[in-house]
PDB file of C-alpha atoms in Angstrom:
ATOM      1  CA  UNK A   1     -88.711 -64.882 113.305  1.00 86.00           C
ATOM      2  CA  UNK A   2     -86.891 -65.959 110.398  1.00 87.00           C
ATOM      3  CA  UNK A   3     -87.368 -69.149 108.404  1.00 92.00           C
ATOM      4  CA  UNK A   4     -84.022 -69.952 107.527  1.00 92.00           C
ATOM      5  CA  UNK A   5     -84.666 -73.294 105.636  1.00 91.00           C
ATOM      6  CA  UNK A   6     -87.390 -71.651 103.416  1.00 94.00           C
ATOM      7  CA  UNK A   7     -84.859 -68.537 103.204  1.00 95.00           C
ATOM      8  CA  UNK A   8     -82.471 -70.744 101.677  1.00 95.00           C
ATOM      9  CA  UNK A   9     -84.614 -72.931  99.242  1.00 96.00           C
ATOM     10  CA  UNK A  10     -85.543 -69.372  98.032  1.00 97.00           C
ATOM     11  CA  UNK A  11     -81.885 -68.772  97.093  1.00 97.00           C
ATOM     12  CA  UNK A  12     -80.991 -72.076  95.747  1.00 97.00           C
ATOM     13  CA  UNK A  13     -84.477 -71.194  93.335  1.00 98.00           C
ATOM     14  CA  UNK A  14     -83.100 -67.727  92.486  1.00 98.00           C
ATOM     15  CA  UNK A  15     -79.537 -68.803  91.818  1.00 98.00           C
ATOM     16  CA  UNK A  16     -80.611 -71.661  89.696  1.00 98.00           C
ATOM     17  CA  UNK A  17     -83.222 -69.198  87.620  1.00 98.00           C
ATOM     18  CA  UNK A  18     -80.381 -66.659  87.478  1.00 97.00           C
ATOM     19  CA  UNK A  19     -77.821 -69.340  86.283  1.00 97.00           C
ATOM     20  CA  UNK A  20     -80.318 -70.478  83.755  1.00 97.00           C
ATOM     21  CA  UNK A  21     -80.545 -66.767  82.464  1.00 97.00           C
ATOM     22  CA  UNK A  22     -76.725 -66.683  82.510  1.00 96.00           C
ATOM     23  CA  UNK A  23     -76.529 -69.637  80.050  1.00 95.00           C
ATOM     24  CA  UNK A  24     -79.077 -68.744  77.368  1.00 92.00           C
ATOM     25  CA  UNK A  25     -77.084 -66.090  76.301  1.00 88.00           C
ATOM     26  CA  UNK A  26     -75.225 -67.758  72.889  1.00 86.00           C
ATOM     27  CA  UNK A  27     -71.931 -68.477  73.766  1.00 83.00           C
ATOM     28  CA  UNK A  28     -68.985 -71.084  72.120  1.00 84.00           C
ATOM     29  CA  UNK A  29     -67.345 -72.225  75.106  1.00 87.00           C
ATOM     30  CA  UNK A  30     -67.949 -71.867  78.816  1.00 90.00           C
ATOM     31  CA  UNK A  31     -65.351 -69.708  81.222  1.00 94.00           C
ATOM     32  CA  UNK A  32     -64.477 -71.555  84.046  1.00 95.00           C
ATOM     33  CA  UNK A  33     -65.871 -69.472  86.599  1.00 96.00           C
ATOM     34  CA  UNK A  34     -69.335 -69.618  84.621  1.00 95.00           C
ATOM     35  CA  UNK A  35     -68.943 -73.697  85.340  1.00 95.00           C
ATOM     36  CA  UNK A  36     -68.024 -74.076  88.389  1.00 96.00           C
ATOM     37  CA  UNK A  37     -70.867 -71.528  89.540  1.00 97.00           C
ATOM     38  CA  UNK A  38     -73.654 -73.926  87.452  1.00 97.00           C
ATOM     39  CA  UNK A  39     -71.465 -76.913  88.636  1.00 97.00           C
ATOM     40  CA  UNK A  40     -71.879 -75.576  92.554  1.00 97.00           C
ATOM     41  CA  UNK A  41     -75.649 -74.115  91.593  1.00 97.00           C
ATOM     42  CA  UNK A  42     -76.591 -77.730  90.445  1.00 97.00           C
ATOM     43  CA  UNK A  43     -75.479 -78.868  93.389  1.00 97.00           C
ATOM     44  CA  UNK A  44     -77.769 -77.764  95.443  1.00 97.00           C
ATOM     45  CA  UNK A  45     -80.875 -77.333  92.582  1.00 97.00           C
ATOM     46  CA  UNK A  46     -80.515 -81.058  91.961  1.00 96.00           C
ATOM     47  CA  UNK A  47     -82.075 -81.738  95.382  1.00 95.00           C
ATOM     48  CA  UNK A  48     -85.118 -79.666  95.588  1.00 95.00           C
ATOM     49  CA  UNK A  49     -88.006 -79.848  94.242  1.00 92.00           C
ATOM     50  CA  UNK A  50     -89.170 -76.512  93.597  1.00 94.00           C
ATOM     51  CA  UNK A  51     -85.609 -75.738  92.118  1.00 96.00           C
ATOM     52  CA  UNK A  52     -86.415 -78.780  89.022  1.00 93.00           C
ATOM     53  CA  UNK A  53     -87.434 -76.525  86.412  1.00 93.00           C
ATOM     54  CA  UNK A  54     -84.459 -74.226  86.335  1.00 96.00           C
ATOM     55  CA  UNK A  55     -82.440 -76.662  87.036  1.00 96.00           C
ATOM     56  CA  UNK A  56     -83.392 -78.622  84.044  1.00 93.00           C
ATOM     57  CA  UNK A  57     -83.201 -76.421  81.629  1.00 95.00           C
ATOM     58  CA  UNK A  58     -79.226 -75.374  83.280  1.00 96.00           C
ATOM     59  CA  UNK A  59     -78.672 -79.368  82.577  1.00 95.00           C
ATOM     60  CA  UNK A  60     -79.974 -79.043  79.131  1.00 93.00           C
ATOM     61  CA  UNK A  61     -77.929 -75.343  78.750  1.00 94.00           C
ATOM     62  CA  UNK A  62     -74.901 -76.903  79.982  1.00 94.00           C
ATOM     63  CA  UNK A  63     -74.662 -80.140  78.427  1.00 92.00           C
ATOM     64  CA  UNK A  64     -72.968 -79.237  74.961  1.00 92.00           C
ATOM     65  CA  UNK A  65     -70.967 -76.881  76.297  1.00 93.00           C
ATOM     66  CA  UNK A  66     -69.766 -78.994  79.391  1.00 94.00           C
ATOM     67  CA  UNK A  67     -68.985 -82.569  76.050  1.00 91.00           C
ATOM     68  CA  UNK A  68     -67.226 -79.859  74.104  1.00 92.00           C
ATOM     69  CA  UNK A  69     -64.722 -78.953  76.985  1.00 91.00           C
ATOM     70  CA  UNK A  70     -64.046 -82.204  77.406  1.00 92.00           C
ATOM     71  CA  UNK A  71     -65.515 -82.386  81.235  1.00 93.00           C
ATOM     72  CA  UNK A  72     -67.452 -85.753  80.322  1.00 89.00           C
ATOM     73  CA  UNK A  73     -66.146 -86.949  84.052  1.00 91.00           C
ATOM     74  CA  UNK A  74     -66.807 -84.269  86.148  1.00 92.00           C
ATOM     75  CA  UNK A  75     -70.160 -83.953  84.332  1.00 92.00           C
ATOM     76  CA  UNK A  76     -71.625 -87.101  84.878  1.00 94.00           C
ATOM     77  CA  UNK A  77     -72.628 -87.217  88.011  1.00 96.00           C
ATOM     78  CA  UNK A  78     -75.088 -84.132  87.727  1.00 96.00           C
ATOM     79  CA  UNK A  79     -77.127 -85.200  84.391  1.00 93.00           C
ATOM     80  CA  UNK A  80     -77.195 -88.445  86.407  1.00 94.00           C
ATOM     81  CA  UNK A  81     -79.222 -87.238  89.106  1.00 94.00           C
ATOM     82  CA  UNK A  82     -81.107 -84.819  86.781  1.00 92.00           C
ATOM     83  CA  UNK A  83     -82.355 -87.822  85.093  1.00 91.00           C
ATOM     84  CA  UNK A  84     -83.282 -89.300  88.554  1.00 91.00           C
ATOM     85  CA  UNK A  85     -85.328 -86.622  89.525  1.00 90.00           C
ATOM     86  CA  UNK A  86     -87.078 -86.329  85.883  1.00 88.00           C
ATOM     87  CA  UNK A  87     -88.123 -89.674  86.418  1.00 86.00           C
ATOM     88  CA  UNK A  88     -88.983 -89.459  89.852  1.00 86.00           C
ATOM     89  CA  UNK A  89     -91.215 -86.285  88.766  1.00 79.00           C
ATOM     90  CA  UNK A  90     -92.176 -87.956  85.101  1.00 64.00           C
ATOM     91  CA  UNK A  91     -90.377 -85.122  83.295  1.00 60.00           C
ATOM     92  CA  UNK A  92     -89.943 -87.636  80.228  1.00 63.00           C
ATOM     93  CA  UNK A  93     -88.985 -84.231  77.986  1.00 63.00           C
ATOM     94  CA  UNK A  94     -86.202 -83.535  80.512  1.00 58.00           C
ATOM     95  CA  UNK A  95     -84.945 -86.647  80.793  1.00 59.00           C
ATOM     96  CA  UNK A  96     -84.596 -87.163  77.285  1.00 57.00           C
TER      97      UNK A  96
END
């Protein structure tokens, strides 16, 4: 029988690791699609654990690019709760 919950927290894991690979490639400014997909990948990362390190390094990946564009308001909310969860895990590098 399928484990569907663990099937899924191994996607949101792989998409997050892939999306990190995505964005450390050198890059000026950040197509649209390439956002939303780390905006909607982030999403989900944000709230699992075993997702924190890709998804931390994504925040960290995205954040120039994301002040640059100008998407200050739609970006907030995210490094918000990445700092929450670097705190809650006492990632004190991440959350700086």
């Amino acid at each position: 029988m399928t484990d569907y919950p663990n099937l899924f927290q191994t996607y949101i894991v792989r998409s997050a690791q892939a999306m990190r690979d995505l964005l450390d490639q050198p890059r000026t400014r950040l197509p649209d699609e390439v956002r939303e997909q780390a905006l909607h990948t982030l999403g989900y990362a944000l709230h699992l654990d075993a997702a924190w390190p890709a998804a931390a390094e994504v925040l960290r990946q995205l954040a120039p690019l994301m002040e640059k564009a100008g998407y200050r308001e739609e970006w907030l909310p995210y490094l918000s709760r990445g700092l929450a969860v670097s705190l809650a895990q006492h990632g004190a590098a991440a959350a700086g």
